[in-house]
Structures are given as C-alpha cells and as structure tokens.
mmCIF file of C-alpha atoms and ligand atoms in Angstrom:
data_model
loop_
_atom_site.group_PDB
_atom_site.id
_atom_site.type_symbol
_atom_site.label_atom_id
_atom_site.label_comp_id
_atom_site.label_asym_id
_atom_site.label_seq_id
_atom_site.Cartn_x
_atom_site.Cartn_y
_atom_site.Cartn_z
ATOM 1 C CA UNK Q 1 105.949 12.877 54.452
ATOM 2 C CA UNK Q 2 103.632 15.954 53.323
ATOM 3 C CA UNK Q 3 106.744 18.236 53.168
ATOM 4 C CA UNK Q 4 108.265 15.636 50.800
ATOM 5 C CA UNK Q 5 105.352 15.335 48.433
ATOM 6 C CA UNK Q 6 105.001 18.863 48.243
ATOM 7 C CA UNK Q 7 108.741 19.476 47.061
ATOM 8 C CA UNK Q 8 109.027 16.306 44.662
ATOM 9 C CA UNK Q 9 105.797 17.778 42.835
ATOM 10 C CA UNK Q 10 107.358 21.463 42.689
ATOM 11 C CA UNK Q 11 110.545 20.089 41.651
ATOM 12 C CA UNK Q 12 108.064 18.112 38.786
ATOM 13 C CA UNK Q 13 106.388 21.560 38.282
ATOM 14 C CA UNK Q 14 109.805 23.246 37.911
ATOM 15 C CA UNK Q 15 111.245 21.112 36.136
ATOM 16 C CA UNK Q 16 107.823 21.451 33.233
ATOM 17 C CA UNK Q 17 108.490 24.977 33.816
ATOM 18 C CA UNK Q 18 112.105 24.507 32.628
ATOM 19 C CA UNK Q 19 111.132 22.603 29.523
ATOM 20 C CA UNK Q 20 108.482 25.327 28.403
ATOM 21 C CA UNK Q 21 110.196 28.132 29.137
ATOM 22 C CA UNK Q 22 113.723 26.676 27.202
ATOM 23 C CA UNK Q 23 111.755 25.663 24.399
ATOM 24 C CA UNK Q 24 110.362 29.260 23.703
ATOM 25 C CA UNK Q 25 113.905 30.472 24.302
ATOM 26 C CA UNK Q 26 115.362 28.195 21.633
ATOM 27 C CA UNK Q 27 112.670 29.248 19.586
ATOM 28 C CA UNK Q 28 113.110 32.788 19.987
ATOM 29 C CA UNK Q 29 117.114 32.235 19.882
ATOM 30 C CA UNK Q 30 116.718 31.229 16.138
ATOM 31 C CA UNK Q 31 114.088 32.803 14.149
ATOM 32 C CA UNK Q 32 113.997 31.260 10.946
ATOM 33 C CA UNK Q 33 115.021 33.186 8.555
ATOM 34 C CA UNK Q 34 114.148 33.954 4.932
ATOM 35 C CA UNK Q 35 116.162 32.562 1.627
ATOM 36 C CA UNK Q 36 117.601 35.114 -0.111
ATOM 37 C CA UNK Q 37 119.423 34.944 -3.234
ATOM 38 C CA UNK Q 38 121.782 37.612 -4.880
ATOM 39 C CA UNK Q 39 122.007 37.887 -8.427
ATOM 40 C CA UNK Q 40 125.316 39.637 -9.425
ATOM 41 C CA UNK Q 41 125.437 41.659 -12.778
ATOM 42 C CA UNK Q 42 128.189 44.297 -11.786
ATOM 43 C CA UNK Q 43 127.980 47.978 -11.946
ATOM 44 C CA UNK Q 44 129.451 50.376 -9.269
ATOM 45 C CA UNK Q 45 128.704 48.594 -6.398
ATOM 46 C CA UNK Q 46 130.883 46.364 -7.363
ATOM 47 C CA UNK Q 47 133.587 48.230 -8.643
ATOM 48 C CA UNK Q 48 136.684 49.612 -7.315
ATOM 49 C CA UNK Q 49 139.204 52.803 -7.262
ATOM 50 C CA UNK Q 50 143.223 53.125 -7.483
ATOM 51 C CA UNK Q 51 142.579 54.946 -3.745
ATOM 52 C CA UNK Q 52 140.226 55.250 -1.186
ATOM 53 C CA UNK Q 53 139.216 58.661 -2.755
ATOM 54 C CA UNK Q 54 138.679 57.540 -6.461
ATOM 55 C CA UNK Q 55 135.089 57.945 -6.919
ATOM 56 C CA UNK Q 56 135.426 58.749 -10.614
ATOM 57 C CA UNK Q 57 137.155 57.233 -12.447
ATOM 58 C CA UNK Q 58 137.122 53.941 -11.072
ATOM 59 C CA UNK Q 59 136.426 50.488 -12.845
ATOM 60 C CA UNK Q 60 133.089 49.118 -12.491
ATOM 61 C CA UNK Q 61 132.441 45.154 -12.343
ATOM 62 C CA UNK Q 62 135.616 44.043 -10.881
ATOM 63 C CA UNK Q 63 134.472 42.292 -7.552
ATOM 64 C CA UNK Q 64 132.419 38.737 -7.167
ATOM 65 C CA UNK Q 65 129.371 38.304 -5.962
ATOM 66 C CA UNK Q 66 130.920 36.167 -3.048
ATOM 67 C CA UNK Q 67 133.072 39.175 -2.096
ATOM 68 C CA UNK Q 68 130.263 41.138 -2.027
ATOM 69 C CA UNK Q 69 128.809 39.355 0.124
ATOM 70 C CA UNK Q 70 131.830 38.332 2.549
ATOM 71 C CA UNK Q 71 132.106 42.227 2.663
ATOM 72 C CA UNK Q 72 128.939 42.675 4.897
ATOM 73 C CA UNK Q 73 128.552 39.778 7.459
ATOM 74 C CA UNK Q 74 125.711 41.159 8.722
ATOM 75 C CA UNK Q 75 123.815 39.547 5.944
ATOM 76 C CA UNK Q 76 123.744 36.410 8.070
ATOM 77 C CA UNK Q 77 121.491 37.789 10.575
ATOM 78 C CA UNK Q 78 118.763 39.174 8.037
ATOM 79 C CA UNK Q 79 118.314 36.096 5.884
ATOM 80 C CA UNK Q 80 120.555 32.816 4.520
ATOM 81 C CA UNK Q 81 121.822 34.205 1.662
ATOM 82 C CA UNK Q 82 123.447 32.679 -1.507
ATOM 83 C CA UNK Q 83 125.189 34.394 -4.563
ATOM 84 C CA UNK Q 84 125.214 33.851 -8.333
ATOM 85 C CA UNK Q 85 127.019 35.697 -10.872
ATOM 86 C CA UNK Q 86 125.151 36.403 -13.662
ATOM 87 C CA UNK Q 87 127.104 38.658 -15.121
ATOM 88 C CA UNK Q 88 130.072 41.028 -14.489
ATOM 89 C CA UNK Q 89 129.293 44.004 -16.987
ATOM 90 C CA UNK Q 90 129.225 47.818 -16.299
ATOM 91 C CA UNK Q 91 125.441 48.695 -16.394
ATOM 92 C CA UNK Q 92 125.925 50.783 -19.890
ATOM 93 C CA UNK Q 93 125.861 47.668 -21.452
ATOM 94 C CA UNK Q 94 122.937 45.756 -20.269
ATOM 95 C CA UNK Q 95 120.873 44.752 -23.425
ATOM 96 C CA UNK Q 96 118.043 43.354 -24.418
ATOM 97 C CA UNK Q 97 119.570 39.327 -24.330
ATOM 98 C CA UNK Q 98 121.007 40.018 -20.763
ATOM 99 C CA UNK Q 99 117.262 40.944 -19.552
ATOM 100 C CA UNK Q 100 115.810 37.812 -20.942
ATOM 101 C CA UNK Q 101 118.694 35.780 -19.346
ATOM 102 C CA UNK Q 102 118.347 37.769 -16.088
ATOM 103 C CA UNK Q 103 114.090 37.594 -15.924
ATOM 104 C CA UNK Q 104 114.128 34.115 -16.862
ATOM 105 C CA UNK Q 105 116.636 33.224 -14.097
ATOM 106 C CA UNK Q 106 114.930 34.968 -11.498
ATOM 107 C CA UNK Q 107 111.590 33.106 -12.277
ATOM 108 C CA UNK Q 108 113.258 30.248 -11.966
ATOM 109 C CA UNK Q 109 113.904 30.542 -8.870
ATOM 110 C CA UNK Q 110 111.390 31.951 -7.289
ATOM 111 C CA UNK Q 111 109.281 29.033 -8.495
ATOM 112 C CA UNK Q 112 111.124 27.274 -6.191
ATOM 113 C CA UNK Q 113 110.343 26.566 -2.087
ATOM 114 C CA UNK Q 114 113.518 27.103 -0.825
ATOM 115 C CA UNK Q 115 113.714 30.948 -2.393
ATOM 116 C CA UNK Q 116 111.836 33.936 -0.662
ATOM 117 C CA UNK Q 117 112.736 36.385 -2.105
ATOM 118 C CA UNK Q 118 115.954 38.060 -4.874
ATOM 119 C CA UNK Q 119 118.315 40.839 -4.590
ATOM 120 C CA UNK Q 120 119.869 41.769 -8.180
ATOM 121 C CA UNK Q 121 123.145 43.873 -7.743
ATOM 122 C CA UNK Q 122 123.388 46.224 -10.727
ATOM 123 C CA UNK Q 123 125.088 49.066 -12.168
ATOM 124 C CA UNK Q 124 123.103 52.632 -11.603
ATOM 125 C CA UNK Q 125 123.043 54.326 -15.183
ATOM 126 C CA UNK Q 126 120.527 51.525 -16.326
ATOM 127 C CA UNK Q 127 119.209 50.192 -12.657
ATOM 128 C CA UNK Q 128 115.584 51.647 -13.205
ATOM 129 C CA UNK Q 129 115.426 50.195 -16.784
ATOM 130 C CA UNK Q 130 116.063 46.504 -15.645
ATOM 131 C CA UNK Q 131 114.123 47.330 -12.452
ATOM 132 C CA UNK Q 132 110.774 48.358 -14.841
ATOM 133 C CA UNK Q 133 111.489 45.158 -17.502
ATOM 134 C CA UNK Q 134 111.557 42.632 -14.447
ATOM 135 C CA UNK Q 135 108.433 44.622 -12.986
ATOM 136 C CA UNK Q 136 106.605 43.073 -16.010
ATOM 137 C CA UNK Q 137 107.761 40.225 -16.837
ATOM 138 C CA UNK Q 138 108.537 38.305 -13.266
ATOM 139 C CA UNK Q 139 105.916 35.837 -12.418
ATOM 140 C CA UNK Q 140 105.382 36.121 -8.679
ATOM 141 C CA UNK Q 141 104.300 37.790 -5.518
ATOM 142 C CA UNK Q 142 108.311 37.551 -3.914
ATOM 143 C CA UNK Q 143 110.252 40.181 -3.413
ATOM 144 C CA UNK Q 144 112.461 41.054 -6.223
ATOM 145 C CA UNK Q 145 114.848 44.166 -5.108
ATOM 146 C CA UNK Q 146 117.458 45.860 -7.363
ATOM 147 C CA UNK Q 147 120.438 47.862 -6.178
ATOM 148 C CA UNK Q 148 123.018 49.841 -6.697
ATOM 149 C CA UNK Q 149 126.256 51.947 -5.298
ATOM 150 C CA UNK Q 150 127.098 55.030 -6.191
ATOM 151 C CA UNK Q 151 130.579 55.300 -4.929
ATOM 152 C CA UNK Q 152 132.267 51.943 -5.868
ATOM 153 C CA UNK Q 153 133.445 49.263 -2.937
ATOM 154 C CA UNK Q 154 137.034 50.787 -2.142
ATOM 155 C CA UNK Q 155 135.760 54.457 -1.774
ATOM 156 C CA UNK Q 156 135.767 56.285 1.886
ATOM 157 C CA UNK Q 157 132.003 55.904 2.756
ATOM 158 C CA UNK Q 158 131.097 53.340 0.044
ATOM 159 C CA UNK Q 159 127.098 52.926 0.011
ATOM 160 C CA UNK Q 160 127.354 49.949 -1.327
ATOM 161 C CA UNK Q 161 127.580 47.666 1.704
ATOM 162 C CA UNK Q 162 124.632 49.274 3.435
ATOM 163 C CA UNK Q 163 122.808 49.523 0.411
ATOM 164 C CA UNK Q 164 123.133 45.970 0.169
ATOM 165 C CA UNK Q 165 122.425 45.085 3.780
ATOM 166 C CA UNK Q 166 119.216 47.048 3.136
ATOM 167 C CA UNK Q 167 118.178 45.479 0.003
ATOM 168 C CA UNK Q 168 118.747 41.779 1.450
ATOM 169 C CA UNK Q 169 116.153 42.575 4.756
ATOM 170 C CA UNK Q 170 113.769 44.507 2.125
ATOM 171 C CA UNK Q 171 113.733 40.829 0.098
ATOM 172 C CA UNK Q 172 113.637 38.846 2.987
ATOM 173 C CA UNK Q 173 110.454 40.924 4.463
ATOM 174 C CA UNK Q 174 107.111 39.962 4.088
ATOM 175 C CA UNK Q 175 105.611 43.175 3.516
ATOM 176 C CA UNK Q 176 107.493 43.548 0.455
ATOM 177 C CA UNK Q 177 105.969 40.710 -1.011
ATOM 178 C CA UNK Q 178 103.303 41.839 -3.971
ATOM 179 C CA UNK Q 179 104.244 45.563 -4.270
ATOM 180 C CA UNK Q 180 106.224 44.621 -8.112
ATOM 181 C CA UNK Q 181 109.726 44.901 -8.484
ATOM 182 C CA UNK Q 182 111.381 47.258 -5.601
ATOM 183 C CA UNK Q 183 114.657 49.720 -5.779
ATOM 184 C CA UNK Q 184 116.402 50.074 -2.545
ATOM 185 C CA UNK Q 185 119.151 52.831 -2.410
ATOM 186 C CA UNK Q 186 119.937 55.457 0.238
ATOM 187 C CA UNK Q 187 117.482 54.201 2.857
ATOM 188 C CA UNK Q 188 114.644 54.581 0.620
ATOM 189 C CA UNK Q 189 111.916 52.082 -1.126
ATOM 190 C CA UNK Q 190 111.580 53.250 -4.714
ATOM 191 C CA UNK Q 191 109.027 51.257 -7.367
ATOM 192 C CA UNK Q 192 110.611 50.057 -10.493
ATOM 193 C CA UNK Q 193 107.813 52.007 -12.711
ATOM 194 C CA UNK Q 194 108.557 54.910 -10.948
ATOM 195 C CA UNK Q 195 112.125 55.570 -9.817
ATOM 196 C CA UNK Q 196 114.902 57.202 -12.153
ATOM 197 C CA UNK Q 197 118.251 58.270 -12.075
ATOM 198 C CA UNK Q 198 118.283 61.951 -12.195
ATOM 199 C CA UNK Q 199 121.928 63.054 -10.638
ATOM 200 C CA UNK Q 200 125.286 61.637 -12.150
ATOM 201 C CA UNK Q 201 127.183 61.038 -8.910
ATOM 202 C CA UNK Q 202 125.685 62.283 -5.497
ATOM 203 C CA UNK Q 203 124.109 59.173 -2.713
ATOM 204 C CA UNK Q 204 120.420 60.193 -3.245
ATOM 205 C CA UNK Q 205 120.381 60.096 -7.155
ATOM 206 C CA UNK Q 206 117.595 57.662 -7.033
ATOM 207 C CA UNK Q 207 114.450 59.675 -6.708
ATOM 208 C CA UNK Q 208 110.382 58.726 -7.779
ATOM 209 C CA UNK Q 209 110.366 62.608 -7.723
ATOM 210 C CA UNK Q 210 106.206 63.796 -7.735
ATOM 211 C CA UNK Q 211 105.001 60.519 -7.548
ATOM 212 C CA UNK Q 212 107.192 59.463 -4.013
ATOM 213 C CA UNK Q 213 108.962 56.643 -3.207
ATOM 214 C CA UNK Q 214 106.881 54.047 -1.082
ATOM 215 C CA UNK Q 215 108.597 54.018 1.951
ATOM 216 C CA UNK Q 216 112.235 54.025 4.233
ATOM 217 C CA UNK Q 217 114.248 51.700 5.850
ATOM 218 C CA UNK Q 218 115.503 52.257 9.240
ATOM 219 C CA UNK Q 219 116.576 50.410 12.105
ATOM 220 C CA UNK Q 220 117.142 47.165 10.404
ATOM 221 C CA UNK Q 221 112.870 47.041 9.169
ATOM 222 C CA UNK Q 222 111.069 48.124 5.553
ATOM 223 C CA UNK Q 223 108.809 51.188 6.865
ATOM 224 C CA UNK Q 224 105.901 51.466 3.434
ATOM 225 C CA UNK Q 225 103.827 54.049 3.209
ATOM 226 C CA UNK Q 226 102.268 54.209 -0.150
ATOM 227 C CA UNK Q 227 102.095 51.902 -3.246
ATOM 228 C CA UNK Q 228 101.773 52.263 -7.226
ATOM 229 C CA UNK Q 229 98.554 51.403 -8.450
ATOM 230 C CA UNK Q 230 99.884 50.645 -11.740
ATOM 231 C CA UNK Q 231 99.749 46.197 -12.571
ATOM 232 C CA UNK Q 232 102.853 44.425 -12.419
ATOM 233 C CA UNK Q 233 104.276 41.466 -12.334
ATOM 234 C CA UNK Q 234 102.037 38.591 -11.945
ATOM 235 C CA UNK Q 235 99.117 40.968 -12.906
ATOM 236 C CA UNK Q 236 100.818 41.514 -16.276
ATOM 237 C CA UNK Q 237 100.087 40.451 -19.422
ATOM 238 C CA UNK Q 238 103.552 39.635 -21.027
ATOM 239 C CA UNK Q 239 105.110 36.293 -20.949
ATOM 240 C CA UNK Q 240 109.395 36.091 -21.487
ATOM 241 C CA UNK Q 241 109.387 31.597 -21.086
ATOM 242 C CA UNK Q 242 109.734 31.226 -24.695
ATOM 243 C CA UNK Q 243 111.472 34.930 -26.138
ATOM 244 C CA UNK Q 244 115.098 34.540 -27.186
ATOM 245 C CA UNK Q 245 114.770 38.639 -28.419
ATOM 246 C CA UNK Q 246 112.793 41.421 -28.150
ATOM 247 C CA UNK Q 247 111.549 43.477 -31.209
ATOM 248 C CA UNK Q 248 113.541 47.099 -31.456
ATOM 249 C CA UNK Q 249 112.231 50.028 -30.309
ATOM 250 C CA UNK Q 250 114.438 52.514 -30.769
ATOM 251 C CA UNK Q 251 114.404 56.568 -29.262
ATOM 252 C CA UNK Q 252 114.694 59.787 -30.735
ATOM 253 C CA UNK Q 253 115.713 62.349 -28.362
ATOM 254 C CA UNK Q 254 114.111 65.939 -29.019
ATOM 255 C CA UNK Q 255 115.847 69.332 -29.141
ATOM 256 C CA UNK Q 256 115.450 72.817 -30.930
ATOM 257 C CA UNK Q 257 116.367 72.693 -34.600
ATOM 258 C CA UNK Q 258 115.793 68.859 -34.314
ATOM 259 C CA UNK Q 259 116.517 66.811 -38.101
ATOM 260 C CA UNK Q 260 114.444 63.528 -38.984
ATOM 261 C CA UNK Q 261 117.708 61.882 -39.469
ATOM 262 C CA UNK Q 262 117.629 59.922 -36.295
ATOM 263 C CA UNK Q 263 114.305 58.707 -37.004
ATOM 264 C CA UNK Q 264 114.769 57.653 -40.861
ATOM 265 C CA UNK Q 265 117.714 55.972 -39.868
ATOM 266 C CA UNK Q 266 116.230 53.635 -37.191
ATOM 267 C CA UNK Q 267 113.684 52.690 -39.892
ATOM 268 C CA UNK Q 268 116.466 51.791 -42.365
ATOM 269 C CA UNK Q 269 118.041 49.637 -39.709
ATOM 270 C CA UNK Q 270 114.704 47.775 -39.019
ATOM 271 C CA UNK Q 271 113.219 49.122 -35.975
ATOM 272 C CA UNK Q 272 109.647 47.865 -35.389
ATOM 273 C CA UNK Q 273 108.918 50.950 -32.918
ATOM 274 C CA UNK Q 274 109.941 54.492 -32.511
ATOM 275 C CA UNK Q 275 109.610 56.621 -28.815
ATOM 276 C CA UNK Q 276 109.712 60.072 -29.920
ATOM 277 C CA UNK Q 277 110.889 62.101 -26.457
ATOM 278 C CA UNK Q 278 109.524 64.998 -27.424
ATOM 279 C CA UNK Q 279 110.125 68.825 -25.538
ATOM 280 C CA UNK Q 280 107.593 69.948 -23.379
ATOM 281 C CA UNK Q 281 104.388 67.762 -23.980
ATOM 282 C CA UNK Q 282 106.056 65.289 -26.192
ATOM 283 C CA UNK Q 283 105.868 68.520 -29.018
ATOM 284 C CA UNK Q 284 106.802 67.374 -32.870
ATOM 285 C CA UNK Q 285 108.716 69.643 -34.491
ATOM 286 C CA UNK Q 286 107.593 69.913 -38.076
ATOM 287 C CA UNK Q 287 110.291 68.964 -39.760
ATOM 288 C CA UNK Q 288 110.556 65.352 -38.202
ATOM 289 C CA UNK Q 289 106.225 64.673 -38.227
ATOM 290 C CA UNK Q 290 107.322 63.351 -41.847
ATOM 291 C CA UNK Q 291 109.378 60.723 -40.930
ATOM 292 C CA UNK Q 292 107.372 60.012 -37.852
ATOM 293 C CA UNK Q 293 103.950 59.410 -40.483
ATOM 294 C CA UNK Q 294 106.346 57.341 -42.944
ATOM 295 C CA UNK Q 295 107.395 54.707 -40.247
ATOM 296 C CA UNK Q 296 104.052 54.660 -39.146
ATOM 297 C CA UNK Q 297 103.207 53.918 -42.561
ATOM 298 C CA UNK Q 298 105.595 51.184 -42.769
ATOM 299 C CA UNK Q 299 103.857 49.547 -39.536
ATOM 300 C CA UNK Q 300 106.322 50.825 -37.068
ATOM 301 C CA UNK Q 301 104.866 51.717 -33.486
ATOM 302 C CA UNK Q 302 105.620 55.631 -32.626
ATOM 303 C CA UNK Q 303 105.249 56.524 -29.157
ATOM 304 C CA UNK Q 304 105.312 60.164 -28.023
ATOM 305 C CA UNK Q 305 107.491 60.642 -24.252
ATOM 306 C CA UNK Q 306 108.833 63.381 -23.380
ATOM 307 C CA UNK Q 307 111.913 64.483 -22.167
ATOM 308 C CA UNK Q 308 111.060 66.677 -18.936
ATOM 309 C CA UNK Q 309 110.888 63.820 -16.802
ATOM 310 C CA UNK Q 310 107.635 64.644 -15.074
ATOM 311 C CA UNK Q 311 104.249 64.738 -16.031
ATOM 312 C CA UNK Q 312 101.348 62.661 -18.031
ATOM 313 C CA UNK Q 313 102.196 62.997 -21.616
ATOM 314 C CA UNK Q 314 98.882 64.273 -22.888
ATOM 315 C CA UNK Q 315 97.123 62.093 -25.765
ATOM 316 C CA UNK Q 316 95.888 64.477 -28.577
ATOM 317 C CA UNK Q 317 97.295 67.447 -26.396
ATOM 318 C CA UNK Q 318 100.447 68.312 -28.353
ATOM 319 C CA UNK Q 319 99.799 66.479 -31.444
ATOM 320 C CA UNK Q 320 96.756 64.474 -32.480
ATOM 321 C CA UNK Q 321 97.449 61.007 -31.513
ATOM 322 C CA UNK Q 322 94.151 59.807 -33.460
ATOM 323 C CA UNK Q 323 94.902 61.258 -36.319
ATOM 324 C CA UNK Q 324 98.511 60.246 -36.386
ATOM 325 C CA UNK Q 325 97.793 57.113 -35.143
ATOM 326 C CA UNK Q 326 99.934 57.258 -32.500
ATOM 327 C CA UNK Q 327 100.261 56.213 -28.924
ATOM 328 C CA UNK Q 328 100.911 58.723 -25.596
ATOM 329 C CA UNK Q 329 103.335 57.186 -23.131
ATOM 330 C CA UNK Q 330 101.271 58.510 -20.066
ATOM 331 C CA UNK Q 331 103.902 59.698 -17.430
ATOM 332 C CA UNK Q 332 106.736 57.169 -18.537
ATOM 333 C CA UNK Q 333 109.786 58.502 -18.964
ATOM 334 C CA UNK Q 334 111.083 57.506 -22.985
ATOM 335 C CA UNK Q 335 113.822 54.771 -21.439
ATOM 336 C CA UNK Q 336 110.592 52.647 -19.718
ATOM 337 C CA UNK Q 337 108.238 53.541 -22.821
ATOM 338 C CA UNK Q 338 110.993 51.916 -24.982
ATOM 339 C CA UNK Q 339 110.320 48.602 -22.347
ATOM 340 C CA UNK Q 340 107.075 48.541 -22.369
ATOM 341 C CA UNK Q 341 106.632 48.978 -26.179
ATOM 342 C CA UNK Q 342 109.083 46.316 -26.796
ATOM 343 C CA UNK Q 343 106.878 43.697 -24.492
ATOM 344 C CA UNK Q 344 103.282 45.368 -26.188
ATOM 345 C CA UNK Q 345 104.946 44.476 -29.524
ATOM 346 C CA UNK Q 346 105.349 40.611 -28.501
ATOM 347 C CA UNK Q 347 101.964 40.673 -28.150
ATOM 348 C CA UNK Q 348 99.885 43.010 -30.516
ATOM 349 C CA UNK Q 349 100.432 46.176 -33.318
ATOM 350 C CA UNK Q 350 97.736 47.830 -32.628
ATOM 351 C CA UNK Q 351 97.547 50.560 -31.121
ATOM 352 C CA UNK Q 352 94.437 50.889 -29.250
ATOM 353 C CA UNK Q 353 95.648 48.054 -27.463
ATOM 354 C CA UNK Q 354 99.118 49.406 -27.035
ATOM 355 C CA UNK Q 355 98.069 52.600 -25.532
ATOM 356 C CA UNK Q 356 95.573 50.863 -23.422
ATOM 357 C CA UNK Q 357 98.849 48.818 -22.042
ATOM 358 C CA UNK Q 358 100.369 52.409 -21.648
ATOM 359 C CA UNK Q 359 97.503 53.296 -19.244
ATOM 360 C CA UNK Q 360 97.468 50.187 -17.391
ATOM 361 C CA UNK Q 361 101.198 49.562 -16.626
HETATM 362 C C1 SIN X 401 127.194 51.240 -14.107
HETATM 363 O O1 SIN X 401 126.039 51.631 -14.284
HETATM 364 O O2 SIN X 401 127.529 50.065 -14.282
HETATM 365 C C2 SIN X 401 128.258 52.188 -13.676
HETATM 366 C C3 SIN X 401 127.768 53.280 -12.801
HETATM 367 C C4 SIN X 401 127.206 52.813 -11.488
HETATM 368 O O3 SIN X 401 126.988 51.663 -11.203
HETATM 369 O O4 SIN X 401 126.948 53.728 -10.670
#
C-alpha cells in the first residue's frame, strides 16, 4: 500500500516535471523573432552579369526584392521578414523625390507594432548619401540599416547575400536600436554620418576611415564598440511629413586653375545653396570668392567642405567665414553637407543657425 502511494505520487511528480520542463523546451524551440522589413531600391546587390565573372560591366537593378530574399533562406531564422519594392533604379540616380518617398515610407512603418526594425537594399555609389538623409529625418529609435553589394548577385563570391543576411540580424537586434541610421557591409557596422565610399570596386570600400566604424558582425551577433555622438534621428530637428521637395543645394568641386563658372551657373539655374569643396582646408581660390560673395548676396547659403575627405573644415581658418558670411561644414564630406544644408534650409537662412546645425549633426 506504501509502495503504491509512493510511485503514484512520483509518477504525479514526473509527470509536473514533464510539463515544466516541455514547456521551457517549446519556449526555447521558438524564440520569437523580430519583424523585419526590406525596402528594395536596386543598385548592385541586386544586379546581375552575362557570367559568373562579370563584375563590371554588369546591369544593376534587375532582380526583385522577393528574389533577393528567396536567395538567402537563412533570413528565416534571424527575423520574419517581408519585402517591398520601392524602387528598381541604379543608385546614380537616387534624387531628392525618391528620398522623400523612401523616408516617408520607412516612418510609416516603423510607427507601426508589428515592424522592429528596416533593411533598405541600395546601390553603393550613393548608399552613404541616403544612409545620412534617413539619419535625420527618420522618426524613431528602430533599427534602420542600409546595404549594399559590391559584386552584383550572379558574380563568383557575390557579397551580396551575406551582406544581406548581416544587415537583416543587425535590424532585428536590439542593441542596434537608437544608434541613428546604420551601414552594414563587409562584416562591419558603419554610421550613416560617418561612412563613405572611398574605393570603386574592391569588398571593403565602405570605410568611416579616422573616425571608425562602431562595431563587427560575427558569428551570426552585432559586436558595437563605439558610437557617434553626433544627434540623429529622433533627436533631430527636421521634419519630411509634409515636404513634396527639397530646396537645391548644389556643389562646386575645387581644383587648381578653378573658374567661377560652375558657381554662377548654379545661381542662374536657381540654387538656394552652394557647398564649395574646397582643396586642402576648404581654400577659395581668388578667382571664384566673387561669385561665391554674389550668391551670397542674392541670399544663397555657401558652405565651405572640402575635398580631402578627412578632417574638421576649420571656420575662419582658410577663409573668414564671418566676414563672408559663410558657414564651415565641420568634418562632413561636401555630398552630406549638400543633405544637411538642404534640410537647414526647410527650416531657417540664417546662418548662425545653419552652422550651429553643422556642429550639432
Ligand atoms: C549603384 O550604385 O546602383 C551601382 C553600383 C553599386 O551598387 O555598387
């Protein structure tokens, strides 16, 4: 009688044993897993070769977004992902109209519960420019995370499908969440304010160069190690909802024996800024300063860069910015100055307060 009792309550303990243990396992079984959405605009990643060794040459833009995504079935296991083609356009001709379309469709969804978090496929000539315009303008704290290929989808060794594997467990990850609009190519976490394009065709041509990159990803997991301390996103002060254009801001690329044609012709065809990218320090060369004070005149924004690619373009260091009335575009390379004047303009012409937005973004 004893022996039975004992054994009918250890089969009862077994059996609550059973029924604790299994629901952990089904638990652990199936994590849930974040809601990722791609945003298709073309580009290399999406493009493809007459041969397996075409990688120039090759047509960009040619393959859907659900392609892309049927190529790398891995996907499934990092996050539920859905697709949405946006566009289908070689990155060369992103403009102004396909950023407001693309920003206002990304805060769209991410207003939304059942979103955690975009991926935007993209051509790599103008990634970091879209990447740096969404930096400012998206409204939220979710991971927004722009790639790119540079061998298109046909090519022995195409980056593009582990790119894109990358850049889908980068949005779905909670720890990218809040660091502004991220850049994922070649294992690396780049910053949209930071990251350029500086080689024309080799895997790591996405570099932050002196100011880093913020982290790797290995082994399937984001790995951060630093962050910009420059406000973005939903610490910004620019506002897309209602913009159907943006002003034009137009740039003037500096060389020896440089002419003020460039510049007086940009005025005649309207342009309500000028980014001068200066040699050196963002130097004016004597014959253009004319032009530069006329459009000024006329109530035109001119913005010195410079076209080294590194460095803090020094206010009243090469020219005097006071006295010129002119604004110093910090370490921002001319293609990003030409952004973030553009968004400054929707707001203000002055330019105290423009080249306070320089320091702050
Ligand atoms: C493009 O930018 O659309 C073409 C080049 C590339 O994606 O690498």
């Amino acid at each position: 009688m004893l022996y039975q009792k004992t054994t009918q309550s250890m089969i009862a303990i077994f059996a609550m044993l059973v029924a604790v243990t299994g629901s952990v396992h089904a638990e652990s079984a199936a994590p849930k897993l974040a809601n990722v959405t791609i945003l298709a605009t073309g580009g290399t990643i999406a493009g493809t070769g007459a041969s397996s060794t075409t990688t120039v040459g090759y047509t960009a833009a040619t393959v859907g977004v659900q392609s892309l995504i049927k190529a790398v079935p891995e996907l499934a296991k990092v996050a539920n992902v859905t697709g949405e083609q946006v566009f289908q356009i070689a990155s060369e001709n992103m403009s102004n109209e396909h950023w407001l379309t693309l920003a206002k469709r990304v805060n769209v969804l991410l207003a939304q519960n059942n979103v955690d978090g975009i991926v935007i496929t993209h051509g790599t000539d103008t990634l970091e420019e879209t990447a740096y315009f969404l930096d400012l303008v998206v409204k939220s704290r979710k991971p927004v995370v722009l790639v790119g290929a540079m061998r298109p989808s046909t090519a022995l060794s195409a980056d593009g499908p582990i790119n894109l594997y990358n850049s889908v467990l980068l949005a779905a990850s909670p720890e990218a969440a809040g660091k502004g609009v991220l850049v994922a190519m070649n294992d690396q976490i780049q910053s949209a304010r930071d990251v350029s394009k500086v080689n024309t065709s080799t895997l790591d041509s996405f570099r932050s160069s002196e100011l880093g990159f913020l982290g790797y990803i290995q082994g399937g997991k984001p790995f951060f190690y630093r962050q910009s301390l420059r406000k973005h996103t939903t610490e910004t002060e620019f506002d897309i909802g209602a913009l159907q254009s943006l002003p034009q801001v137009d740039i003037v690329y500096g060389y020896a024996n440089m002419n003020p044609v460039a510049v007086d012709a940009f005025m005649a065809a309207g342009a309500k800024g000028i980014i001068h990218a200066g040699v050196g320090d963002g130097s004016l060369a004597a014959k253009v300063v004319p032009s530069l004070k006329a459009a000024r005149a006329k109530g035109a924004i001119v913005v010195r860069a410079s076209r080294v690619g590194q460095g803090i373009l020094a206010r009243n260091g090469e020219a005097n910015d006071d006295q010129l009335d002119f604004v110093a575009a910090d370490t921002l390379n001319p293609q990003k100055a030409r952004i973030l004047l553009m968004l400054a303009l929707t707001k203000t012409n002055s330019t105290k307060e423009i080249q306070r937005m320089f320091y702050t973004y």
